[in-house]
Short mmCIF file of C-alpha atoms and ligand atoms in Angstrom, two decimals:
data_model
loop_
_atom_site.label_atom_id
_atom_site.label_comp_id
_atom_site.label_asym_id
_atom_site.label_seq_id
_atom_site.Cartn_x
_atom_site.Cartn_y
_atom_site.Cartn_z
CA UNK A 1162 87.11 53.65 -44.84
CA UNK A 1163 83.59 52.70 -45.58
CA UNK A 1164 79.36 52.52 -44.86
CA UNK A 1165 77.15 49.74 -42.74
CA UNK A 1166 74.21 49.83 -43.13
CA UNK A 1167 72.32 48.50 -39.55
CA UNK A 1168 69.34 46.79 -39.33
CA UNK A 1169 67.73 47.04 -35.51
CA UNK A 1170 67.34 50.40 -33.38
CA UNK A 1171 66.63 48.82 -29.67
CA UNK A 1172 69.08 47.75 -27.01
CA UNK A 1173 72.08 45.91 -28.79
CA UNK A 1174 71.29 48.76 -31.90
CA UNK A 1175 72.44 51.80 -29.45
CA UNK A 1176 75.63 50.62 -28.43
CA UNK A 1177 76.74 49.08 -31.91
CA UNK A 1178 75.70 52.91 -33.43
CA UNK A 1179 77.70 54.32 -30.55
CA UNK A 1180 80.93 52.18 -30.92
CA UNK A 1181 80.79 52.70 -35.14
CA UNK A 1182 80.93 56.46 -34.25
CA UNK A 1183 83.89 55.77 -31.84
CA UNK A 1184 85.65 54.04 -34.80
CA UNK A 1185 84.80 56.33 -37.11
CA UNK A 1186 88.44 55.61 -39.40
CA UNK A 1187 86.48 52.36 -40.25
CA UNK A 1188 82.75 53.81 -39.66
CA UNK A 1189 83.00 56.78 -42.59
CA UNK A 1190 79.08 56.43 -42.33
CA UNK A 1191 76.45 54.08 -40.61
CA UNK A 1192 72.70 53.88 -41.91
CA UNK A 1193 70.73 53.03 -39.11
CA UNK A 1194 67.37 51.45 -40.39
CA UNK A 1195 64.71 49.49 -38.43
CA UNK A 1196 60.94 49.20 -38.45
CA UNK A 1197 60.10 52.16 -36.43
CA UNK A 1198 61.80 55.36 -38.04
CA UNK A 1199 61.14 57.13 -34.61
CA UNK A 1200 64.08 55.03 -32.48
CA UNK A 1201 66.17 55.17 -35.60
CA UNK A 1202 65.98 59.14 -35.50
CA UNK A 1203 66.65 59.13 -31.96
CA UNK A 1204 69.58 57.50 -32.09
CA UNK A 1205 71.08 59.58 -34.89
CA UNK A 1206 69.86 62.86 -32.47
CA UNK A 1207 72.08 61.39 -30.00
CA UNK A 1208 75.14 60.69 -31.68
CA UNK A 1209 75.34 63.66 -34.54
CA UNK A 1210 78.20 66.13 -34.81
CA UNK A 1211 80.89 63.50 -34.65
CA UNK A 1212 83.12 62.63 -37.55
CA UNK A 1213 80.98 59.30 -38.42
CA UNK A 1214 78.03 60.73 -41.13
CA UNK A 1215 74.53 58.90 -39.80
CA UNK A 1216 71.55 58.58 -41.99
CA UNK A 1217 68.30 56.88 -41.04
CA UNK A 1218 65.62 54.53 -43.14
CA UNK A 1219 62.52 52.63 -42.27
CA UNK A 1220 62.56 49.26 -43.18
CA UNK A 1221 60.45 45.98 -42.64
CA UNK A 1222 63.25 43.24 -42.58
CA UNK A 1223 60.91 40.33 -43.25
CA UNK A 1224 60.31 41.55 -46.82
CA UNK A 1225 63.29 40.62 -48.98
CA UNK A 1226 62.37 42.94 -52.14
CA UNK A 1227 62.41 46.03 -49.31
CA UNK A 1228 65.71 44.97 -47.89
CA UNK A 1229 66.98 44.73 -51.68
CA UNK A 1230 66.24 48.45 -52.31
CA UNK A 1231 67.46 49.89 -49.07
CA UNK A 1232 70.93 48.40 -50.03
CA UNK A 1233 70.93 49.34 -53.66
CA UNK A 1234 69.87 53.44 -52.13
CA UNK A 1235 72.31 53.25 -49.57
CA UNK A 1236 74.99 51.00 -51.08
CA UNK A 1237 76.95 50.04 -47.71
CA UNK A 1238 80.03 47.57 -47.14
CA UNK A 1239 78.06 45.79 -44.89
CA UNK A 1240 74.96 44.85 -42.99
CA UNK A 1241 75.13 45.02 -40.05
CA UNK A 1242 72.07 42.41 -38.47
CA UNK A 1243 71.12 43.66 -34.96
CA UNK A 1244 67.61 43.11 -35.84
CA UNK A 1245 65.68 39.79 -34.38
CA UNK A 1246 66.96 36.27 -35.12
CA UNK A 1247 63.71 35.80 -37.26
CA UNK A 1248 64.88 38.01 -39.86
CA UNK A 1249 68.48 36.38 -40.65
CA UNK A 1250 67.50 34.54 -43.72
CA UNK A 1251 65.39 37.58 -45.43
CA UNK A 1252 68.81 39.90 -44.63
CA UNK A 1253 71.05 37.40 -45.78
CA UNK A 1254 69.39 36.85 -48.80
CA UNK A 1255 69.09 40.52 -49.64
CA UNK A 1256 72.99 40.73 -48.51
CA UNK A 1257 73.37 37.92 -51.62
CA UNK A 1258 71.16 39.84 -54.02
CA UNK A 1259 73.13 42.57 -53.51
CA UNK A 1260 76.56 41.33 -52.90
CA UNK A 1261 76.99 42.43 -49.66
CA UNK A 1262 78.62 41.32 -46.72
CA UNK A 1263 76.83 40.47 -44.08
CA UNK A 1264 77.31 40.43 -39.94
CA UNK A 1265 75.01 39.15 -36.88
CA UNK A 1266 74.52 38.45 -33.55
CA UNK A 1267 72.21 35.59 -33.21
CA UNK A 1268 71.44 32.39 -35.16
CA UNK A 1269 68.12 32.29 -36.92
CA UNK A 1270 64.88 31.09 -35.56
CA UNK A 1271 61.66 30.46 -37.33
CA UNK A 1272 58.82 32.62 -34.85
CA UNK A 1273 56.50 29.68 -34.88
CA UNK A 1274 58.87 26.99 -33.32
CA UNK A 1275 61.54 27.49 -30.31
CA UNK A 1276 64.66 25.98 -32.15
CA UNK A 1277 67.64 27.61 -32.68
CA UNK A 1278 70.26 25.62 -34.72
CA UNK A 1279 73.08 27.03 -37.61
CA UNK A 1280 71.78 24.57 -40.40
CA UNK A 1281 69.17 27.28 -41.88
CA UNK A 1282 72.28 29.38 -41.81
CA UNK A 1283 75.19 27.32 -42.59
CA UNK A 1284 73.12 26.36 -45.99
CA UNK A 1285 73.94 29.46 -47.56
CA UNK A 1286 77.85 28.97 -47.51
CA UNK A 1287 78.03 28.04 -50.92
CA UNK A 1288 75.85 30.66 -52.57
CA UNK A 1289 78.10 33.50 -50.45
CA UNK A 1290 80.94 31.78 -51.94
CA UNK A 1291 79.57 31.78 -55.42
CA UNK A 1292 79.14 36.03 -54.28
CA UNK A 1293 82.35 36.91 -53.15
CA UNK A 1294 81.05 37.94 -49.89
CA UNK A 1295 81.49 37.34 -46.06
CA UNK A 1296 78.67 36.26 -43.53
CA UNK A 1297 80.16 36.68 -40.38
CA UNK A 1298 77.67 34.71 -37.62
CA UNK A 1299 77.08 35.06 -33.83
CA UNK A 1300 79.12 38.41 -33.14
CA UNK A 1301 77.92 39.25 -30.29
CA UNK A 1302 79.52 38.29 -26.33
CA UNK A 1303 77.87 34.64 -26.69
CA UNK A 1304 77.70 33.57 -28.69
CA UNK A 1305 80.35 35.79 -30.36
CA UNK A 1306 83.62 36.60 -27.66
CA UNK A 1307 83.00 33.28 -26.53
CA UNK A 1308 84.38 31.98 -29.99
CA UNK A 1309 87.12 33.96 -30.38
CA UNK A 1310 88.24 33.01 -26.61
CA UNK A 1311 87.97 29.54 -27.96
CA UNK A 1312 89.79 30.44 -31.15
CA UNK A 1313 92.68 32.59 -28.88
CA UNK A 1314 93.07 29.43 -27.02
CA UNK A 1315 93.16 26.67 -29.40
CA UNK A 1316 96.04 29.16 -30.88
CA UNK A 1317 98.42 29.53 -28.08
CA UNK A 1318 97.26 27.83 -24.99
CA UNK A 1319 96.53 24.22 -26.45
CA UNK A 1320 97.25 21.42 -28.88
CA UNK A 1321 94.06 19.95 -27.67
CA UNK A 1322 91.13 21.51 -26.09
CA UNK A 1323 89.23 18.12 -24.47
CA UNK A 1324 86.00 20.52 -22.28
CA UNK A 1325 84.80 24.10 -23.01
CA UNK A 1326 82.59 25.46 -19.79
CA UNK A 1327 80.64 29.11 -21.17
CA UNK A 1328 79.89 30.89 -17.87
CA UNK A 1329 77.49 34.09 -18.16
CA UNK A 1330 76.89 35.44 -15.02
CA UNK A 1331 74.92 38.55 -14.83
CA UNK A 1332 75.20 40.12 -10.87
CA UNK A 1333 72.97 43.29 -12.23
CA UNK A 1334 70.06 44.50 -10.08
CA UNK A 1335 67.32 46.44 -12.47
CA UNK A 1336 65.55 46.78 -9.03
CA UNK A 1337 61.74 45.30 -10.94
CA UNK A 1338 60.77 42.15 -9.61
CA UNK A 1339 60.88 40.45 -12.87
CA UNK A 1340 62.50 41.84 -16.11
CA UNK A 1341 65.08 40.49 -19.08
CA UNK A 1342 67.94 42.47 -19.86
CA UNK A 1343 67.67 41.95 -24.05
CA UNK A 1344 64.68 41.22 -25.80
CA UNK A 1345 61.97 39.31 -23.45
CA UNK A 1346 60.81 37.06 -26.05
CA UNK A 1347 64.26 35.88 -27.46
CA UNK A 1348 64.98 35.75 -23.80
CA UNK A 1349 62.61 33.59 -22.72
CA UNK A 1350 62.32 31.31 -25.66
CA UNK A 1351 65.93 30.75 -24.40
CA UNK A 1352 65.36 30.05 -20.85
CA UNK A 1353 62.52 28.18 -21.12
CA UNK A 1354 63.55 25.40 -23.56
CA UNK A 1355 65.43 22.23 -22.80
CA UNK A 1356 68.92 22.24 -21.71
CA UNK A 1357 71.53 20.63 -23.46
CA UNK A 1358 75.34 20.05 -23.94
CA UNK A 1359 77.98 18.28 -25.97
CA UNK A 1360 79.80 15.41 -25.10
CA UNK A 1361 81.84 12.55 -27.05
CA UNK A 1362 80.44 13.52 -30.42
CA UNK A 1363 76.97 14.04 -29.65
CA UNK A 1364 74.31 16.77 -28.11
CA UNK A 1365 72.46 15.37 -24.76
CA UNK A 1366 69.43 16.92 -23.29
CA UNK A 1367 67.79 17.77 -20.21
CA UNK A 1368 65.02 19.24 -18.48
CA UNK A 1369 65.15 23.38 -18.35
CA UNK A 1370 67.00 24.22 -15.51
CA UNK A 1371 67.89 20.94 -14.38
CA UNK A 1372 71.25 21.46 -13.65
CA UNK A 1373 72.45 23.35 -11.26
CA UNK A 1374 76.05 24.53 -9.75
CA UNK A 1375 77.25 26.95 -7.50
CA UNK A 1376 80.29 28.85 -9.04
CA UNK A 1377 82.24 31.97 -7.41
CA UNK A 1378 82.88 34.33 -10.14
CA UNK A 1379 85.68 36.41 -10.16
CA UNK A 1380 84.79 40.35 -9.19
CA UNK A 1381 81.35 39.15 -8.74
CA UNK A 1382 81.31 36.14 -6.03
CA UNK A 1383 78.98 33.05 -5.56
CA UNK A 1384 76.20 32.58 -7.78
CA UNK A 1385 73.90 29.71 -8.89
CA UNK A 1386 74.62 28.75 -12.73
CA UNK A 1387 72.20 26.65 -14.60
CA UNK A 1388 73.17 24.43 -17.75
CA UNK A 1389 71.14 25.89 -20.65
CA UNK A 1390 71.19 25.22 -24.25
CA UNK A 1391 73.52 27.68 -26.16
CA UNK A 1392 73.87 28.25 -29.95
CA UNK A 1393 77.35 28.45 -30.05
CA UNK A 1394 78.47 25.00 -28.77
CA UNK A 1395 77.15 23.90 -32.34
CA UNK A 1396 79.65 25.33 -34.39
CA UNK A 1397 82.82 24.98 -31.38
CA UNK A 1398 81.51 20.96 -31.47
CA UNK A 1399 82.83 21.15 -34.72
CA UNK A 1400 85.84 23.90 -34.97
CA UNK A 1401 88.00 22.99 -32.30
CA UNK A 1402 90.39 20.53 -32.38
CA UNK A 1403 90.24 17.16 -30.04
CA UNK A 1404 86.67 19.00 -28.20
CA UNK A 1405 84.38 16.23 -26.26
CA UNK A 1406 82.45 18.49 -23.52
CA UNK A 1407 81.08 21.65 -23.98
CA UNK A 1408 78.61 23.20 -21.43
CA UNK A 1409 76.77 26.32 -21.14
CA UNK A 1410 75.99 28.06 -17.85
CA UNK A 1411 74.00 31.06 -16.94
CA UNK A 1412 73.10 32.27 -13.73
CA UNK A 1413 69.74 33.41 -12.29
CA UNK A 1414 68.33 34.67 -9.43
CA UNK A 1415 65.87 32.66 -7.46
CA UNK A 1416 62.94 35.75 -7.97
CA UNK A 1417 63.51 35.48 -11.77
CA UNK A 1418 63.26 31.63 -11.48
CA UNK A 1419 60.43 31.89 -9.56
CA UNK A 1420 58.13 34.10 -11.82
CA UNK A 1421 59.75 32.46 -14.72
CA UNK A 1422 57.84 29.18 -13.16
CA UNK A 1423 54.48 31.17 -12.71
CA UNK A 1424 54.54 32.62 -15.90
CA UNK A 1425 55.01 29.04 -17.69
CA UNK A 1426 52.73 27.56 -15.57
CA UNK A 1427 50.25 30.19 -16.61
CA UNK A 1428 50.60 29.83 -20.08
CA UNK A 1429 52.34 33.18 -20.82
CA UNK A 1430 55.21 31.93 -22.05
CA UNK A 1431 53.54 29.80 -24.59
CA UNK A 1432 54.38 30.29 -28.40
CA UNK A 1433 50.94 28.94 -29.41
CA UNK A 1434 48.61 31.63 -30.71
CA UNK A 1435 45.23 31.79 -28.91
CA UNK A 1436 42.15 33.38 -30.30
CA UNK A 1437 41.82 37.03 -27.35
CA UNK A 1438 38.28 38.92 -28.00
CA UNK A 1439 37.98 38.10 -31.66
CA UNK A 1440 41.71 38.30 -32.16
CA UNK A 1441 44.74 35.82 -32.49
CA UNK A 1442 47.39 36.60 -30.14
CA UNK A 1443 50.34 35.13 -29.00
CA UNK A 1444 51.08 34.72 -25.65
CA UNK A 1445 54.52 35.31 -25.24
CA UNK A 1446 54.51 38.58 -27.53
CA UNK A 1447 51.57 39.96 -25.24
CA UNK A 1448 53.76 39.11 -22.19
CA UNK A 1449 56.95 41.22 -24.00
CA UNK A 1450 54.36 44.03 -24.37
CA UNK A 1451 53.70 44.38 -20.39
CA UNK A 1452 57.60 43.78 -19.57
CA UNK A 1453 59.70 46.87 -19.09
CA UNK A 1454 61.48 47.39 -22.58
CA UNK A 1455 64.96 46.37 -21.76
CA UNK A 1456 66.42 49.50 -23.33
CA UNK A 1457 64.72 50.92 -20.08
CA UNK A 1458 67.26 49.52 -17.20
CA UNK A 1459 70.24 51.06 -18.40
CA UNK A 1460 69.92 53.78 -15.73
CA UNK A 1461 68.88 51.18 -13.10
CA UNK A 1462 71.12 48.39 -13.21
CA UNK A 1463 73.52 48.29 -10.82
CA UNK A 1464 75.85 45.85 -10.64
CA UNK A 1465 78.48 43.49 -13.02
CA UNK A 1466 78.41 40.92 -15.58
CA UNK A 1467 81.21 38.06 -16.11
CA UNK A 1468 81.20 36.02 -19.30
CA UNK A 1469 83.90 33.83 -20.08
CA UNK A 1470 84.93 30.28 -21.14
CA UNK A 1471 86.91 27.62 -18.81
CA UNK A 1472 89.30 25.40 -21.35
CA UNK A 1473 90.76 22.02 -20.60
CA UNK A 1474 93.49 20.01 -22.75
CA UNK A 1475 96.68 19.67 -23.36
CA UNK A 1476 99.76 21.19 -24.10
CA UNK A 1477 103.27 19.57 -24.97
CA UNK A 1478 101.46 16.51 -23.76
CA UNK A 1479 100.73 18.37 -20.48
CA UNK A 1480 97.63 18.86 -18.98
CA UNK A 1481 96.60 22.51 -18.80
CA UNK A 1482 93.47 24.61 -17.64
CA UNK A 1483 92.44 28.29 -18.82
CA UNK A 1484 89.91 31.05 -18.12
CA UNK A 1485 89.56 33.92 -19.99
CA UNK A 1486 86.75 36.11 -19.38
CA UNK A 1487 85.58 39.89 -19.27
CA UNK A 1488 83.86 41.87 -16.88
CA UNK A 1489 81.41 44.75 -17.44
CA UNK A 1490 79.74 47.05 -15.54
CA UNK A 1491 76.35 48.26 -15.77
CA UNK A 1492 76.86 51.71 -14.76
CA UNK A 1493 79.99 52.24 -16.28
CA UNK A 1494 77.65 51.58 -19.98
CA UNK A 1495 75.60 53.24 -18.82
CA UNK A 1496 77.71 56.49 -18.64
CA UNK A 1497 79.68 55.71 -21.79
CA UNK A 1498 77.08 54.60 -23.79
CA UNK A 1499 73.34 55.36 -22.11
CA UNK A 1500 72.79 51.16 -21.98
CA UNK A 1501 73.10 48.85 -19.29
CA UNK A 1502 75.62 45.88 -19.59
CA UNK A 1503 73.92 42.99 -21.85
CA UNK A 1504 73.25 45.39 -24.70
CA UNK A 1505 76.93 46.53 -24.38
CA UNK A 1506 78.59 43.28 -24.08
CA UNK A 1507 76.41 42.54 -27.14
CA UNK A 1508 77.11 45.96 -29.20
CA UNK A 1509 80.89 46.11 -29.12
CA UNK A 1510 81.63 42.89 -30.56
CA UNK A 1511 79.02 43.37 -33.41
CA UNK A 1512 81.02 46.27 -33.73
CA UNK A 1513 84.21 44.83 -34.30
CA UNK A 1514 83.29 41.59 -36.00
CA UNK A 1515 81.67 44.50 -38.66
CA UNK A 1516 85.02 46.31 -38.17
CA UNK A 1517 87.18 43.19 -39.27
CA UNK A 1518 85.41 42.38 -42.33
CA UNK A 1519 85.15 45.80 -43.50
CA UNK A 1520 89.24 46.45 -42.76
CA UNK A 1521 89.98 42.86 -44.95
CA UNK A 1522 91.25 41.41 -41.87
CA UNK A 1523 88.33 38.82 -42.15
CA UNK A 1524 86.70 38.90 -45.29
CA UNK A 1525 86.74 35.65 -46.61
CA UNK A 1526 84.25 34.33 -49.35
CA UNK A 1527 81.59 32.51 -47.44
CA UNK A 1528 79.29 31.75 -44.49
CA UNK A 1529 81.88 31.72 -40.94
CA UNK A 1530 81.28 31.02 -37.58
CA UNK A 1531 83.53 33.66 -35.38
CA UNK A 1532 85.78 30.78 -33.95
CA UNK A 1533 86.63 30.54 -37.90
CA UNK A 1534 88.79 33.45 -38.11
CA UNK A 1535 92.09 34.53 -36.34
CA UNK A 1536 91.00 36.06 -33.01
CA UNK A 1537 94.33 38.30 -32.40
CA UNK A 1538 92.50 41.64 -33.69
CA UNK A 1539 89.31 41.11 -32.50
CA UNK A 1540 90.92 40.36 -29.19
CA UNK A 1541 93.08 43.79 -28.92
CA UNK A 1542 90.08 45.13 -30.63
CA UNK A 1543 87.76 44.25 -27.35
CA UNK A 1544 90.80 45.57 -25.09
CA UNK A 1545 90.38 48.60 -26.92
CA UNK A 1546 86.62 49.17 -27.31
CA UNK A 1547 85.57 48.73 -23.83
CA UNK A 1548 85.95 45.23 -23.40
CA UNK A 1549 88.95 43.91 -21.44
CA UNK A 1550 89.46 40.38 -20.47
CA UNK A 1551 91.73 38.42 -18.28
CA UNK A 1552 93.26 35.54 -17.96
CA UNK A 1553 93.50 33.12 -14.98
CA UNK A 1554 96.26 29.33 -15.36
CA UNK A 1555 94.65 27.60 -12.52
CA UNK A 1556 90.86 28.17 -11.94
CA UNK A 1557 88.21 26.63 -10.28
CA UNK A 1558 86.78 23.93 -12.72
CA UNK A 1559 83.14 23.06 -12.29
CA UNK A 1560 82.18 19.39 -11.71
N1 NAP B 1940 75.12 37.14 -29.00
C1 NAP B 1940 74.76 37.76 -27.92
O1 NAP B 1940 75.55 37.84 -26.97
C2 NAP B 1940 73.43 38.44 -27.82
C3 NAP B 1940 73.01 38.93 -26.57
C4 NAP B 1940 71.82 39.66 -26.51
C5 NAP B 1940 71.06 39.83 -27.66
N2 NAP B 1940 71.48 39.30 -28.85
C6 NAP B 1940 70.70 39.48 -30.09
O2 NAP B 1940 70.74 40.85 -30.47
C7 NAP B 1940 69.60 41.14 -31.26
C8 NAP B 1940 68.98 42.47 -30.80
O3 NAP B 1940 68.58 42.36 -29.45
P1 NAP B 1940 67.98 43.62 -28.67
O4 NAP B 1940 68.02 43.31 -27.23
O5 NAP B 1940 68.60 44.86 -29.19
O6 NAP B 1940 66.45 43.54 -29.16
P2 NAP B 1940 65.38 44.72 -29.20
O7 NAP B 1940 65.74 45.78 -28.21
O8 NAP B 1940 64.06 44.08 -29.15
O9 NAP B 1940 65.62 45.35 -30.65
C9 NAP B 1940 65.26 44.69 -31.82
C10 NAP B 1940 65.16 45.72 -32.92
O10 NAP B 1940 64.85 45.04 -34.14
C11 NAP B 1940 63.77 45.71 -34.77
N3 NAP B 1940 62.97 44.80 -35.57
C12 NAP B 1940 62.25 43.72 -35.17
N4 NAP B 1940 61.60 43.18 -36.21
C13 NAP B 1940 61.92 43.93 -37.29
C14 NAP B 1940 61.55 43.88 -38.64
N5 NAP B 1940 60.73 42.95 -39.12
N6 NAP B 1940 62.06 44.82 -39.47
C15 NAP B 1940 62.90 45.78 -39.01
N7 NAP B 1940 63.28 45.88 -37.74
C16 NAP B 1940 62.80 44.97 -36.88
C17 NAP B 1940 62.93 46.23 -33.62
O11 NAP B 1940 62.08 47.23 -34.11
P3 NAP B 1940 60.87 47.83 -33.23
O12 NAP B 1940 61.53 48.85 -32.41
O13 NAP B 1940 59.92 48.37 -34.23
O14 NAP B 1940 60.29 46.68 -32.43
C18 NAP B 1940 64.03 46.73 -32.67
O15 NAP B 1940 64.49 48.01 -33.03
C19 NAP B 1940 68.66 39.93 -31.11
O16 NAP B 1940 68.81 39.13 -32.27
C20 NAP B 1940 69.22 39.18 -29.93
O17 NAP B 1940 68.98 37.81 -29.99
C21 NAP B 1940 72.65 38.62 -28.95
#
């Protein structure tokens, strides 16, 4: 059917290469570029000899005019972004100078300041409507899945969805004492930053960490879940019908909390530059460089994830509760796919969201959040990629 051209050759990079080779009706042809040529080249090593043709590039995706060329050489369908958030706007606006569409998994944030909102984003819609071309945002598990569970229920569970709860639990064991499982300074950028949710119109914050339940996760059991701030309960706040609570949970271990503490206390977390013999450095980035590369735990983690979103409303004038959610486990990606279970969970959707604008069953002039479109494909899509989810009428809600 066609070419993407993907930007990105570390964790989430691998599995999206290996699941556009598994789809190769769609995938005729994937470009993998990124700025080291070395991990692009491995990749294509790994996957060659199937039916999906792989070519490699080097690119710097901070430098629009660079982007611009690599599409015009290798002319794809669309881009797929599996790069950092920091480079959304200099990809999009190549994918506009080019009239390409355009797919990511992560909203954009500017590297000097730990704020990730859709408004940098969302300011493009009219100049990719003007194009004739699709931005397809957040396409990863969350946000990404987590949409299109909200989309799949709003279509034929509810008339009203009234509270959203996002649980990610992660039960994996890497066996280090302290690691992240996707890139440690997107990570902890994350983690580290107020908490938040939605209620009656409006976004209320807290402390990091401050909130704290104890929720027993299907497959998985018990495990502490902390409300965090999450991109994608900016775009549900305003796509689904009747919404007035959405919260985001995430669990973590008490040793990850723990260092996570020191570290900030320390001052390696901080975003500040600081002048290092002669030299400006940032403390966070030097902290990612002494962190085991998450690419690494694939063939340690042990272990499952559960992601999934808790709906409340009503139906037929009926109160009515849902959970949908997916499980994954680490070793199981591992053996598929040579990555542990965040990069996967990450990788197939970005797959599939790339999949469902190239096939026309998505493309639609403009800039889209994923809860946007009609989730039906992309929902037999992630029973068919690797992904399965399940459904449970009468869960256990969180207070
Ligand atoms: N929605 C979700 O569920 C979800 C979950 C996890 C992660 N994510 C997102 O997925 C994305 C990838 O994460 P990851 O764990 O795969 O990160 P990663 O392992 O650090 O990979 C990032 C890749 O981007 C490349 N890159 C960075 N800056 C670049 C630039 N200026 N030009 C070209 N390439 C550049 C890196 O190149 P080098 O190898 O040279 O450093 C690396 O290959 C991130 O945006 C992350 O936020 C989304």
């Amino acid at each position: 059917m066609g070419k993407a051209l993907m930007i990105g050759a570390g964790g989430v990079a691998g599995v999206v290469a290996h699941k556009c080779c598994q789809n190769s009706e769609v995938f005729e042809e994937i470009c993998i570029a990124s700025r080291t040529l070395s991990k692009c080249n491995a990749l294509k090593e790994k996957l060659d000899g199937g039916k999906t043709k792989i070519t490699t590039a080097q690119v710097d995706a901070n430098h629009v005019p660079a982007l611009i060329a690599l599409i015009e050489k290798v002319n794809p369908d669309i881009v797929i972004n599996v790069a950092l958030p920091y480079q959304d706007l200099t990809i999009m606006d190549a994918c506009l100078a080019t009239k390409t569409d355009y797919v990511d998994t992560a909203n954009y944030e500017p590297e000097d300041t730990a704020k990730f909102e859709y408004k940098w984003q969302w300011a493009y819609r009219d100049r990719f409507k003007e194009a004739g071309i699709t931005a397809l945002l957040g396409s990863g598990f969350d946000p990404g899945v987590t949409g299109v569970f909200s989309a799949y229920a709003q279509k034929h569970y509810f008339d009203e969805i009234h509270s959203i709860d996002i649980l990610d639990a992660n039960a994996g064991d890497h066996g280090y004492p302290f690691a992240t499982n996707f890139n440690p300074e997107i990570n902890i950028r994350e983690v580290t930053a107020n908490g938040s949710y939605f209620e009656n119109g409006q976004f209320i914050e807290t402390e990091p960490m401050a909130i704290k339940r104890v929720y027993d996760f299907p497959q998985i059991g018990p495990k502490d879940i902390y409300l965090l701030h999450h991109e994608e309960m900016e775009s549900l706040a305003q796509n689904i019908n009747g919404i007035k609570k959405i919260r985001f949970w995430m669990t973590f271990g008490q040793s990850y909390l723990t260092h996570l503490k020191v570290l900030e206390n320390v001052g390696m977390t901080s975003i500040e530059p600081i002048e290092f013999e002669g030299k400006k450095i940032v403390p966070l980035q030097f902290l990612k460089a002494v962190l085991p590369d998450p690419a690494s735990l694939g063939p340690r983690t042990k272990g499952k994830t559960n992601i999934g979103c808790i709906f409340q409303g009503v139906k037929d004038g009926k109160p009515r509760t849902y959970y949908v959610y997916n499980v994954c486990d680490h070793q199981e990606c591992y053996k598929e796919v040579g990555s542990q279970a965040i990069s996967y969970t990450t990788g197939v959707p970005a797959m599939i969201g790339a999949a469902m604008v190239m096939t026309g069953k998505w493309k639609r002039p403009g800039v889209y959040n994923i809860e946007e479109f009609d989730p039906d494909p992309f929902m037999d899509a992630l029973n068919q990629f690797g992904l399965p989810w399940h459904e449970e009428f009468a869960p256990t809600l969180i207070d």
